[in-house]
XYZ file of C-alpha atoms in Angstrom:
777
model
C -9.694 29.722 45.344
C -8.806 28.399 41.884
C -5.604 29.694 40.282
C -4.686 29.186 36.608
C -1.332 30.271 35.236
C -0.142 30.143 31.588
C 3.499 30.970 30.837
C 6.512 29.915 28.754
C 8.138 26.631 29.666
C 10.610 26.838 32.543
C 13.216 24.341 33.582
C 11.191 23.336 36.597
C 8.056 22.623 34.596
C 9.968 20.658 32.005
C 11.615 18.651 34.742
C 8.288 17.886 36.318
C 6.745 16.519 33.149
C 9.772 14.989 31.531
C 11.283 13.654 34.724
C 8.248 11.599 35.655
C 7.816 10.414 32.079
C 11.394 9.217 31.914
C 10.385 6.523 34.377
C 7.858 4.973 31.958
C 9.454 1.559 32.033
C 6.661 -0.221 30.228
C 8.265 1.267 27.136
C 11.586 0.034 28.385
C 10.650 -3.529 29.198
C 8.365 -4.524 26.400
C 9.000 -2.352 23.345
C 5.849 -0.256 23.521
C 5.569 3.005 21.602
C 8.725 5.050 21.988
C 8.182 8.105 24.175
C 8.816 11.546 22.728
C 10.044 12.889 26.028
C 13.331 14.224 24.801
C 11.844 15.996 21.793
C 9.504 18.398 23.536
C 8.573 21.525 21.612
C 10.660 24.428 23.022
C 7.840 26.809 22.073
C 5.153 24.795 23.856
C 3.110 26.611 26.492
C 2.776 25.450 30.111
C -0.612 25.603 31.865
C -0.862 25.202 35.644
C -4.171 25.131 37.512
C -4.609 24.677 41.282
C -6.739 25.749 44.218
C -3.828 27.710 45.646
C -0.511 29.009 44.282
C 2.134 30.352 46.699
C 5.566 31.924 46.090
C 7.930 32.324 49.059
C 10.553 34.987 48.258
C 12.720 34.139 51.270
C 12.988 30.404 50.633
C 12.565 30.787 46.842
C 9.900 28.111 46.659
C 6.899 27.870 44.326
C 4.050 25.802 45.762
C 0.858 24.735 43.992
C -1.605 22.792 46.072
C -5.171 21.572 45.919
C -6.378 19.854 42.724
C -3.180 20.687 40.841
C -3.500 20.220 37.053
C -0.656 20.690 34.593
C -0.907 20.627 30.776
C 2.177 20.828 28.624
C 2.895 19.736 25.028
C 0.402 16.852 25.063
C 1.205 15.767 28.641
C -1.389 16.021 31.401
C -0.698 15.602 35.110
C -2.723 15.915 38.302
C -1.462 15.874 41.897
C -2.484 17.062 45.338
C 0.622 19.250 45.765
C 3.587 20.320 43.638
C 6.575 22.202 45.071
C 9.636 23.598 43.271
C 12.781 24.746 45.136
C 14.637 27.256 42.941
C 17.791 27.187 45.065
C 18.298 23.390 45.009
C 16.647 22.856 41.659
C 14.444 20.038 43.001
C 10.806 19.250 42.328
C 8.448 17.498 44.727
C 4.966 16.207 43.797
C 2.871 14.535 46.473
C -0.443 12.706 46.608
C -2.594 11.140 43.861
C -0.102 11.734 41.060
C -1.407 10.719 37.627
C 0.422 11.515 34.399
C -1.025 10.859 30.923
C 1.535 10.855 28.103
C 0.729 11.805 24.487
C 1.060 8.131 23.527
C -1.673 7.130 25.996
C 0.415 5.694 28.858
C -0.908 6.427 32.338
C 1.633 6.706 35.173
C 0.455 6.679 38.809
C 2.594 7.498 41.883
C 2.244 8.618 45.478
C 5.420 10.721 45.664
C 7.865 12.235 43.185
C 11.211 13.935 43.958
C 13.760 14.848 41.246
C 16.118 17.555 39.982
C 14.976 20.146 37.449
C 17.275 18.689 34.774
C 15.611 15.280 35.536
C 19.070 13.671 35.732
C 18.432 12.351 39.239
C 15.242 11.637 41.115
C 13.030 9.317 43.090
C 9.414 8.194 42.661
C 7.467 6.215 45.238
C 4.615 3.661 44.683
C 4.830 3.696 40.874
C 2.121 2.162 38.639
C 2.070 2.355 34.832
C -0.789 1.397 32.470
C -0.383 1.421 28.687
C -3.036 1.664 25.925
C -2.566 -2.016 25.032
C -3.374 -3.144 28.602
C 0.101 -3.851 29.933
C 0.832 -2.901 33.541
C 3.965 -2.285 35.583
C 3.972 -1.777 39.359
C 6.998 -0.968 41.545
C 7.465 0.005 45.163
C 9.836 2.797 44.128
C 12.022 4.008 41.277
C 15.260 5.998 41.185
C 17.037 7.856 38.386
C 20.773 8.591 38.695
C 23.388 10.103 36.427
C 20.777 11.063 33.848
C 21.135 7.676 32.152
C 20.139 4.917 34.580
C 16.742 4.195 36.102
C 16.206 1.516 38.744
C 12.852 0.036 39.782
C 12.675 -1.749 43.090
C 10.420 -4.790 43.522
C 8.757 -4.448 40.116
C 5.880 -6.555 38.718
C 4.866 -6.730 35.049
C 1.822 -8.323 33.378
C -0.266 -8.016 30.221
C -3.363 -9.529 31.883
C -6.416 -7.636 33.088
C -6.885 -7.208 36.810
C -9.846 -9.103 38.263
C -12.646 -6.568 38.854
C -14.312 -8.640 41.588
C -11.062 -9.220 43.503
C -8.255 -6.774 42.524
C -5.897 -8.480 44.979
C -6.139 -11.757 43.027
C -2.995 -12.566 41.070
C -3.347 -12.304 37.268
C -2.986 -15.402 35.083
C 0.720 -14.635 34.626
C 3.165 -11.992 35.786
C 6.895 -11.375 36.095
C 8.399 -10.169 39.361
C 11.945 -8.824 39.729
C 13.829 -7.590 42.764
C 15.446 -4.855 40.673
C 14.876 -3.631 37.115
C 17.735 -1.480 35.823
C 17.423 0.521 32.603
C 20.752 1.737 31.220
C 20.320 4.612 28.778
C 23.893 4.414 27.491
C 23.893 0.809 26.233
C 20.067 0.771 25.881
C 19.501 -2.415 27.860
C 17.265 -3.591 30.681
C 18.624 -5.884 33.359
C 16.167 -7.824 35.509
C 17.725 -9.157 38.689
C 16.313 -12.014 40.754
C 13.352 -12.413 38.393
C 10.591 -15.017 38.679
C 7.801 -15.949 36.265
C 4.477 -16.660 37.984
C 1.499 -18.580 36.586
C -1.805 -18.412 38.491
C 0.069 -16.690 41.293
C 2.685 -19.412 41.687
C 6.306 -19.103 40.557
C 7.268 -21.669 37.912
C 10.642 -20.332 36.714
C 13.497 -18.393 38.308
C 16.307 -16.431 36.684
C 19.207 -14.844 38.586
C 19.262 -12.129 35.945
C 17.967 -11.419 32.450
C 19.165 -8.732 30.027
C 16.821 -7.481 27.272
C 16.880 -4.440 24.934
C 14.945 -1.349 25.957
C 12.408 0.516 23.831
C 15.166 2.390 21.949
C 17.015 -0.825 21.101
C 14.715 -3.502 19.689
C 17.588 -5.747 18.583
C 19.945 -7.476 20.980
C 21.804 -10.774 20.853
C 20.357 -13.591 22.930
C 18.292 -16.777 23.041
C 14.824 -16.783 21.459
C 11.799 -18.828 22.503
C 12.468 -22.576 22.182
C 10.094 -24.964 20.419
C 9.191 -28.636 20.747
C 8.024 -31.036 18.004
C 6.931 -34.633 17.869
C 6.126 -36.700 14.768
C 5.933 -40.304 13.651
C 9.072 -40.031 11.484
C 11.389 -37.923 13.666
C 10.057 -38.603 17.175
C 10.835 -35.881 19.728
C 12.663 -32.710 18.715
C 13.659 -29.681 20.809
C 14.788 -26.486 19.048
C 16.814 -23.727 20.727
C 17.448 -20.605 18.563
C 19.995 -17.849 19.243
C 19.822 -14.379 17.706
C 22.927 -12.330 16.791
C 22.503 -8.549 16.416
C 25.688 -7.942 14.427
C 25.193 -4.349 13.224
C 22.178 -2.032 12.764
C 21.846 -3.440 9.225
C 22.974 -7.031 9.697
C 21.885 -9.920 11.916
C 21.753 -13.711 12.040
C 19.877 -16.537 13.723
C 21.294 -19.967 14.530
C 19.022 -22.767 15.743
C 19.981 -26.242 16.943
C 17.353 -28.976 17.087
C 18.066 -32.128 19.018
C 16.143 -35.168 17.760
C 15.831 -38.194 19.987
C 16.626 -40.561 17.113
C 18.693 -38.667 14.516
C 20.961 -36.303 16.435
C 21.388 -32.555 16.010
C 20.068 -30.464 13.130
C 21.698 -27.050 12.738
C 19.997 -24.181 10.912
C 21.452 -20.737 10.238
C 20.024 -17.600 8.653
C 22.032 -14.458 7.863
C 20.349 -11.188 6.864
C 21.909 -8.006 5.472
C 19.985 -4.861 4.586
C 21.276 -2.310 2.079
C 20.005 1.094 1.042
C 18.232 -0.375 -2.002
C 17.398 -3.916 -0.887
C 18.370 -6.893 1.221
C 20.118 -10.280 1.047
C 19.403 -13.443 3.038
C 21.512 -16.592 3.254
C 20.109 -19.764 4.813
C 21.736 -23.125 5.466
C 20.796 -26.307 7.307
C 22.481 -29.645 7.896
C 22.478 -32.840 9.935
C 24.467 -36.035 10.259
C 21.831 -38.715 10.807
C 22.675 -41.082 13.624
C 19.990 -43.653 12.769
C 19.024 -43.508 9.074
C 17.830 -47.110 9.377
C 14.795 -45.797 11.299
C 13.356 -44.443 8.026
C 11.355 -46.543 5.567
C 13.625 -48.726 3.421
C 11.910 -47.472 0.260
C 12.867 -43.836 0.853
C 15.939 -41.759 0.119
C 15.961 -40.710 3.787
C 17.348 -44.109 4.717
C 20.300 -43.915 2.302
C 21.773 -40.654 3.531
C 23.991 -39.880 6.508
C 25.124 -36.288 5.944
C 22.281 -34.124 4.623
C 21.846 -30.393 4.110
C 20.743 -27.453 1.979
C 21.876 -23.940 1.070
C 19.723 -21.021 -0.047
C 20.248 -17.373 -0.862
C 17.626 -14.742 -1.643
C 17.962 -11.111 -2.598
C 15.765 -8.220 -3.672
C 16.995 -4.812 -4.841
C 15.318 -1.730 -6.263
C 17.159 -0.121 -9.175
C 14.777 2.859 -9.143
C 11.075 3.482 -8.580
C 10.142 1.345 -11.595
C 12.723 -1.444 -11.751
C 13.778 -4.187 -9.335
C 15.733 -7.414 -9.521
C 16.334 -10.372 -7.252
C 16.943 -14.072 -6.830
C 15.934 -17.131 -4.799
C 18.359 -20.044 -5.258
C 18.394 -23.374 -3.403
C 20.532 -26.525 -3.577
C 20.034 -29.690 -1.496
C 22.169 -32.718 -0.791
C 19.315 -35.045 -1.758
C 15.763 -34.963 -3.036
C 13.871 -34.856 0.265
C 15.923 -33.252 3.048
C 13.899 -30.035 3.413
C 10.563 -31.831 3.476
C 11.651 -34.640 5.809
C 12.865 -32.223 8.500
C 10.250 -29.533 7.839
C 12.851 -26.816 7.267
C 11.145 -23.418 7.234
C 10.611 -22.132 3.661
C 11.796 -25.473 2.182
C 9.203 -28.079 3.188
C 6.982 -27.899 0.094
C 6.731 -30.724 -2.399
C 8.064 -28.437 -5.137
C 10.661 -25.707 -4.635
C 11.404 -23.071 -7.266
C 14.772 -21.374 -7.742
C 14.735 -18.216 -9.843
C 16.496 -15.026 -10.889
C 14.314 -12.137 -12.061
C 14.126 -8.550 -13.329
C 10.803 -6.686 -13.047
C 9.654 -3.274 -14.203
C 6.329 -1.498 -13.643
C 5.526 2.021 -14.759
C 2.163 3.578 -15.566
C 0.604 1.150 -18.086
C 3.739 -0.887 -18.791
C 4.736 -4.158 -17.135
C 7.927 -6.148 -17.798
C 9.136 -9.358 -16.149
C 11.954 -11.704 -17.140
C 13.153 -14.616 -15.034
C 15.098 -17.850 -15.192
C 13.770 -20.779 -13.160
C 14.699 -24.232 -11.975
C 12.286 -26.613 -10.214
C 13.240 -29.056 -7.476
C 10.767 -31.840 -6.658
C 11.084 -33.124 -3.105
C 10.255 -36.814 -3.018
C 11.162 -39.748 -0.780
C 11.528 -42.016 -3.818
C 14.892 -43.666 -4.321
C 15.237 -42.351 -7.898
C 15.355 -38.738 -9.034
C 13.268 -39.195 -12.191
C 10.886 -36.376 -11.238
C 13.797 -33.951 -10.856
C 15.184 -34.866 -14.289
C 11.743 -34.290 -15.783
C 11.615 -30.705 -14.541
C 12.630 -28.016 -17.065
C 15.331 -25.420 -16.707
C 13.723 -22.148 -17.874
C 16.131 -19.776 -19.621
C 14.255 -17.480 -19.597
C 10.557 -16.677 -19.339
C 9.623 -13.122 -20.360
C 6.336 -11.242 -20.116
C 5.654 -7.718 -21.312
C 2.297 -5.941 -21.230
C 1.449 -2.503 -22.561
C -1.836 -0.600 -22.426
C -2.100 2.584 -24.454
C -2.762 5.611 -22.287
C -4.913 7.378 -24.855
C -7.828 5.843 -26.777
C -6.974 4.436 -30.201
C -9.885 4.950 -32.599
C -11.986 5.482 -29.515
C -11.071 2.130 -27.920
C -8.510 0.447 -25.672
C -5.347 -0.973 -27.224
C -3.216 -3.548 -25.394
C -0.121 -5.475 -26.409
C 1.445 -8.592 -24.904
C 4.809 -10.267 -25.533
C 5.767 -13.661 -24.100
C 9.036 -15.547 -24.479
C 9.525 -19.048 -23.091
C 12.717 -21.055 -23.567
C 13.456 -24.243 -21.620
C 15.581 -27.375 -21.540
C 14.665 -30.765 -20.099
C 17.033 -33.735 -19.793
C 14.349 -36.396 -19.442
C 10.873 -36.525 -20.979
C 7.925 -36.169 -18.633
C 6.101 -39.096 -20.219
C 2.984 -40.798 -18.864
C 2.721 -44.282 -20.335
C -0.554 -46.154 -19.922
C 0.071 -49.525 -21.627
C -2.763 -50.886 -23.742
C -4.921 -47.764 -23.415
C -3.609 -45.586 -26.223
C -3.726 -42.646 -23.816
C -0.016 -41.893 -23.475
C 0.704 -38.250 -22.607
C 3.912 -36.220 -22.979
C 3.744 -33.414 -20.432
C 7.254 -32.299 -21.341
C 9.706 -33.289 -24.078
C 13.439 -33.886 -23.627
C 15.520 -31.291 -25.413
C 15.326 -27.527 -25.848
C 12.261 -25.642 -27.048
C 11.727 -21.892 -27.414
C 8.651 -19.836 -28.285
C 8.227 -16.081 -28.897
C 4.671 -14.735 -28.940
C 3.418 -11.247 -29.742
C -0.243 -10.305 -29.455
C -2.244 -7.086 -29.659
C -5.938 -6.514 -28.935
C -8.251 -3.554 -29.585
C -11.776 -3.215 -28.229
C -14.292 -0.437 -27.822
C -17.594 -0.420 -25.966
C -20.484 1.580 -27.404
C -23.755 2.120 -25.527
C -26.807 2.597 -27.694
C -29.790 4.724 -26.790
C -31.726 1.633 -25.700
C -28.969 0.550 -23.263
C -27.445 -2.163 -25.442
C -23.657 -2.356 -24.947
C -21.834 -3.386 -28.127
C -18.096 -4.129 -28.027
C -16.194 -4.864 -31.245
C -12.908 -6.745 -30.704
C -9.923 -7.218 -32.996
C -6.872 -9.313 -32.026
C -3.677 -10.190 -33.918
C -1.129 -12.750 -32.783
C 2.079 -14.296 -34.093
C 4.351 -17.084 -32.790
C 7.892 -18.169 -33.584
C 8.825 -21.656 -32.368
C 12.216 -23.368 -32.306
C 13.065 -26.932 -31.199
C 16.302 -28.823 -30.665
C 15.219 -32.282 -29.542
C 17.393 -35.090 -28.211
C 17.835 -38.106 -30.461
C 16.019 -40.206 -27.902
C 13.198 -37.715 -27.540
C 9.942 -39.377 -26.536
C 8.175 -37.200 -29.049
C 9.508 -39.294 -31.956
C 7.461 -42.283 -30.824
C 4.359 -40.134 -30.588
C 4.347 -38.059 -33.768
C 6.762 -37.095 -36.542
C 9.616 -34.913 -35.331
C 8.925 -31.214 -34.967
C 10.734 -28.972 -37.435
C 13.684 -26.980 -36.179
C 11.774 -23.752 -36.800
C 8.036 -23.021 -37.132
C 5.867 -19.936 -37.337
C 2.140 -19.492 -36.886
C -0.350 -16.644 -36.614
C -3.940 -15.970 -35.597
C -6.340 -13.151 -36.459
C -9.558 -12.788 -34.465
C -12.530 -10.529 -35.151
C -15.110 -10.514 -32.387
C -18.292 -8.818 -31.307
C -19.821 -8.786 -27.830
C -23.330 -7.592 -27.010
C -24.648 -7.069 -23.471
C -28.040 -5.743 -22.469
C -28.158 -5.061 -18.705
C -31.659 -4.517 -17.364
C -32.140 -2.963 -13.908
C -35.254 -3.953 -11.993
C -36.159 -2.321 -8.712
C -38.979 -2.936 -6.279
C -40.370 0.420 -5.060
C -40.395 0.662 -1.314
C -38.667 -2.676 -0.733
C -35.074 -1.572 -1.321
C -34.366 -4.576 -3.541
C -32.656 -4.346 -6.932
C -31.945 -6.845 -9.683
C -29.705 -6.680 -12.736
C -30.368 -9.201 -15.507
C -27.752 -9.131 -18.242
C -27.951 -11.334 -21.368
C -24.508 -11.651 -22.995
C -23.626 -12.851 -26.459
C -20.209 -13.143 -28.121
C -19.091 -14.108 -31.615
C -15.427 -14.731 -32.522
C -14.462 -15.364 -36.142
C -10.962 -16.694 -36.845
C -9.117 -19.271 -38.938
C -8.178 -22.738 -37.747
C -5.407 -23.218 -35.196
C -2.184 -23.798 -37.104
C -0.087 -26.882 -36.290
C -2.569 -28.019 -33.633
C -1.081 -30.987 -31.824
C 2.315 -30.712 -33.541
C 3.941 -28.304 -31.084
C 4.830 -29.095 -27.448
C 2.325 -27.909 -24.866
C 4.098 -26.700 -21.711
C 1.884 -23.939 -20.315
C -1.667 -24.711 -21.528
C -2.189 -28.102 -19.884
C -4.417 -27.209 -16.920
C -7.658 -26.455 -18.714
C -11.088 -26.301 -17.036
C -14.244 -25.122 -18.786
C -16.581 -23.450 -16.305
C -18.492 -20.205 -15.800
C -15.277 -18.241 -15.187
C -13.891 -19.108 -18.654
C -17.180 -19.038 -20.584
C -16.670 -15.522 -21.975
C -12.901 -15.704 -22.546
C -11.745 -14.934 -26.103
C -9.153 -17.702 -25.836
C -10.114 -20.307 -23.255
C -6.723 -22.074 -23.179
C -4.753 -21.338 -20.005
C -1.419 -20.544 -21.711
C 0.317 -19.488 -24.917
C 1.276 -22.910 -26.314
C -2.240 -23.506 -27.611
C -4.423 -21.039 -29.566
C -8.189 -21.323 -29.810
C -9.143 -21.439 -33.487
C -12.329 -21.640 -35.536
C -15.512 -19.623 -35.289
C -17.219 -19.746 -31.896
C -20.185 -18.146 -30.163
C -20.669 -17.823 -26.394
C -24.136 -17.171 -24.964
C -25.033 -16.615 -21.342
C -27.077 -14.827 -18.738
C -25.687 -12.982 -15.717
C -27.776 -12.001 -12.687
C -26.957 -9.773 -9.706
C -29.494 -9.276 -6.954
C -29.483 -7.245 -3.761
C -32.366 -7.652 -1.316
C -33.625 -5.407 1.452
C -33.302 -8.186 4.043
C -29.516 -8.234 3.535
C -29.283 -11.149 1.119
C -27.297 -10.886 -2.118
C -27.245 -13.322 -5.016
C -24.977 -13.586 -8.060
C -25.390 -16.150 -10.817
C -24.227 -16.865 -14.346
C -25.189 -19.613 -16.766
C -24.306 -20.226 -20.406
C -23.135 -22.403 -23.250
C -20.558 -22.227 -26.035
C -21.026 -23.171 -29.708
C -18.436 -24.126 -32.307
C -19.824 -22.715 -35.571
C -17.118 -23.310 -38.158
C -13.584 -24.488 -38.879
C -11.641 -27.004 -36.817
C -12.499 -27.209 -33.118
C -9.228 -26.716 -31.231
C -10.617 -28.507 -28.175
C -11.189 -31.618 -30.288
C -7.612 -31.508 -31.650
C -5.309 -33.783 -29.693
C -1.952 -32.520 -28.532
C 0.800 -34.132 -26.441
C -1.278 -33.874 -23.228
C -4.815 -34.181 -24.680
C -5.707 -30.656 -23.546
C -9.387 -30.071 -24.236
C -10.345 -33.746 -24.064
C -13.332 -34.442 -21.778
C -13.573 -30.677 -21.224
C -17.136 -30.174 -22.450
C -15.938 -28.086 -25.410
C -14.769 -30.891 -27.703
C -18.144 -31.053 -29.472
C -19.885 -28.386 -31.576
C -22.344 -27.673 -28.769
C -20.707 -27.463 -25.363
C -21.930 -28.575 -21.982
C -23.863 -26.069 -19.911
C -21.874 -24.242 -17.236
C -23.190 -22.257 -14.322
C -22.193 -20.689 -11.030
C -24.145 -19.187 -8.161
C -23.012 -17.331 -5.030
C -25.243 -16.405 -2.093
C -24.461 -14.170 0.873
C -26.790 -13.847 3.852
C -26.960 -11.312 6.696
C -26.321 -14.200 9.109
C -22.705 -14.498 7.896
C -23.555 -17.597 5.872
C -21.997 -17.770 2.417
C -22.512 -20.340 -0.306
C -20.943 -20.845 -3.725
C -21.434 -23.601 -6.273
C -20.269 -24.132 -9.837
C -21.101 -26.964 -12.177
C -20.844 -28.286 -15.732
C -23.872 -30.196 -17.017
C -24.135 -32.610 -19.924
C -25.922 -30.944 -22.845
C -27.867 -34.141 -23.639
C -28.875 -35.526 -20.250
C -28.130 -32.613 -17.886
C -26.068 -35.034 -15.796
C -23.349 -33.368 -13.726
C -19.904 -33.742 -15.311
C -18.089 -31.494 -12.852
C -19.216 -29.919 -9.601
C -17.508 -27.770 -6.993
C -19.259 -26.182 -4.015
C -18.296 -24.515 -0.789
C -19.989 -22.893 2.185
C -18.841 -20.776 5.110
C -20.510 -19.699 8.330
C -19.158 -17.733 11.264
C -20.436 -16.040 14.399
C -19.077 -15.398 17.877
C -19.266 -19.051 18.944
C -18.841 -21.161 15.819
C -17.079 -20.981 12.452
C -17.547 -23.591 9.736
C -16.139 -24.085 6.266
C -16.816 -26.985 3.944
C -16.664 -28.005 0.334
C -17.107 -30.841 -2.127
C -15.563 -31.489 -5.555
C -16.796 -34.026 -8.080
C -15.275 -34.893 -11.454
C -16.821 -37.423 -13.816
C -14.494 -39.996 -15.318
C -11.954 -38.654 -17.852
C -10.748 -41.603 -19.955
C -8.446 -39.426 -22.049
C -6.506 -38.634 -18.864
C -6.604 -42.277 -17.749
C -9.187 -41.571 -15.040
C -11.698 -44.339 -15.727
C -13.772 -43.758 -12.586
C -15.498 -40.776 -11.056
C -13.587 -38.830 -8.416
C -14.956 -37.194 -5.247
C -13.436 -35.147 -2.478
C -15.131 -33.784 0.614
C -13.379 -31.316 2.894
C -14.343 -29.381 5.962
C -13.044 -27.435 8.932
C -14.576 -25.766 11.926
C -14.101 -24.264 15.348
C -16.507 -24.098 18.283
C -16.151 -21.843 21.318
C -17.873 -23.858 24.045
C -16.924 -21.608 26.983
C -15.824 -18.015 27.452
C -12.189 -18.737 26.593
C -12.225 -22.368 25.427
C -12.632 -23.726 21.901
C -12.303 -26.951 19.962
C -11.343 -27.142 16.285
C -10.769 -29.671 13.549
C -10.346 -30.275 9.833
C -10.623 -33.216 7.460
C -10.277 -34.026 3.787
C -11.902 -37.227 2.526
C -11.213 -39.033 -0.748
C -14.583 -40.649 -1.415
C -13.263 -42.738 -4.307
C -10.513 -44.350 -2.228
C -12.512 -44.223 0.980
C -9.688 -42.691 3.031
C -9.053 -39.535 5.037
C -6.163 -37.787 3.285
C -5.857 -35.111 5.994
C -7.328 -34.839 9.465
C -6.692 -32.662 12.486
C -8.391 -32.138 15.827
C -7.461 -30.022 18.796
C -8.551 -27.577 21.452
C -7.355 -24.239 22.765
C -7.633 -21.522 25.379
C -7.470 -17.810 24.532
C -7.851 -14.640 26.595
C -6.458 -11.115 26.557
C -2.965 -12.132 27.660
C -2.544 -15.850 27.104
C -3.118 -18.369 24.290
C -2.728 -22.140 24.303
C -3.448 -24.569 21.440
C -2.719 -28.246 20.920
C -3.699 -30.446 17.986
C -3.197 -33.900 16.541
C -2.519 -33.829 12.788
C -2.450 -36.795 10.415
C -1.663 -36.687 6.695
C -1.731 -39.566 4.259
C 1.338 -39.897 2.036
C -0.021 -39.612 -1.523
C 3.054 -41.432 -2.815
C 2.167 -44.400 -0.581
C 5.742 -45.022 0.470
C 5.421 -44.638 4.190
C 1.670 -44.608 4.802
C 0.313 -41.881 7.070
C 2.452 -39.339 8.902
C 1.177 -37.938 12.166
C 2.382 -35.164 14.421
C 1.326 -33.320 17.541
C 1.378 -29.544 17.374
C 1.225 -27.190 20.356
C 1.555 -23.455 20.881
C 1.851 -21.462 24.100
C 1.773 -17.651 23.777
C 2.189 -14.984 26.451
C 1.197 -11.624 25.015
C 4.169 -9.209 24.729
C 6.611 -11.936 25.840
C 6.565 -14.350 22.885
C 5.555 -17.960 22.439
C 6.707 -21.540 22.738
C 5.542 -23.592 19.747
C 5.859 -27.071 18.336
C 8.074 -26.199 15.394
C 5.359 -24.911 13.086
C 3.065 -27.945 12.984
C 0.049 -25.749 13.713
C 0.953 -23.097 11.142
C -0.712 -25.076 8.363
C -3.969 -24.955 10.320
C -3.711 -21.327 11.383
C -7.341 -20.620 10.487
C -8.465 -22.188 13.764
């Protein structure tokens, strides 16, 4: 017969469910989801179903046998027989035990014996499977004192079991004679442990102590890493982690280099209620500086190091402040040794205050720039400005103003430079001052109003009105390079700009009945009327130097990239935008247009200290043509291309294109950039660059990958990498050879070998980050 019983939770039932679950050591060993065993709902109902239910009054035993099923508070268990002794308070489950926890873990056992307060117990032939495919098997497990659980002869792996031959050893597994979980100090101790690869032991440990699932932080050694490069030879890094308090920890790593000695790195972290602080430091005493190129600063230094501190704090929901400050002993330490976070060519130190609320944004920060270079002189560092400060404020009115949108922007930039950033091209007349020596400050305020009106015919008309004012102050050094370029700037200057504009768009929707295709064709016209740019070329240009005229800037009211230049004169922009969606899964977007200078002085033909606007395609009354097209296909092939064409000959003046393709076996990405000669920037020849990367999976788990960047003008590979890898559900291996050409041509090409070995849930052994830059593979 089948018996089903539903009743309030009793101690015996709780012990049965919670006692078995307390032995879920996959949680313990490898930080899986924390079990909710101890937080069971006291009002939860207990459902027991079995073929037969017996109660012996004399022996005070409750016995359920035959297809026993138990459901309680999200837990489900089946067994052949369950017996509870009320006098001794012990539970016994026998035969085909399977327990499913609310988190998805499945626990299998042949025999279970424990007390009803689950403080002590024994389970035989234990097997645990977790939702993320990790498995733990033990001959037996014991729980004593309510706090300590011991597994005997345990085996752990994150690899799938071979379906054809379940007895075959997985790719890797860990075996331990005893696994002891201590609930009081929240640690796991593995005794007489061995790590096996392809069924063969490759490493032995007399014991290993790790944190359990309740304690994810414990002091100890982390995974080591190995590196090898042409400049530093072999390096082995051993990190150690210190869990100081629940809110404070540190990591210290020592790297031994075969040629230069020992590099020490330290990182300290402290978390507060409203933010966190990090302090980093690194240093080395070079044993063989003479191994470096004689033309580099690396050869001149013995003791080298750096110090950094970062912090971020929230004042309230809207305001936060922070800092990121770095000092180095010389100009190239961080880049030479590839120190994490400090191996870029340019490092920025800053202090900031930021606010964001509704439609208001505020940001103020001071900045200092450190150029890492192997050169023997620090000219590039002296040419970098100290920003004190840079401020941005943006406001968008919440309610319409005269039916339109009103925005306001404020920008303040104040900086000091000790040495002019001066590019001197003798005999060409193309000298450029990218930054003047001295102190300059600029305060800009700008407001814009615009309103879109849709006529009955579908024409969208948008009137635009913008007002702007600038205050500029300069205190130049007596030796300022600007004096040799143009008469000295006044101590104080002011300028303004008023712009009245009108934009008209007429989107036309075309559909093909029955085909599912749609097309939007949208002619766009803009007219901006304004006076000439005041003091064009007389004021320093710090933030509007990187100017590119293409389809993305065609319809901008002010096409300059920053505040130091203002577009003046009357200008019209005309273009056509197309968006198409096809039933076969293809989509196409395109835009093409041209800009016209109609009156006043053309700002892009007005020279400034850096010749911004020269050779841009906008320096004449009729601009070059610009266009861009993007295509997406259902076969995961994407293509994008943008170009600027000569208005007279339709020759290509600038071209940039890229394509991507990916499926289950191959992924490809490539691109090409072309720029016609720019004499005003001292580029008297055309420039080309071709770049590409890809990965091919040539077997079930094997792949090969590579990347290259080619300077067609110089005829050299600036970057190249090639490697191969293996990847399955529990194990990853990658190795690559990487070569990069030194653009400063001081030490030729640098090469390195990167490797990474990852065991899922256990961690990885890597080559010091060499592969991180090519993580797309």
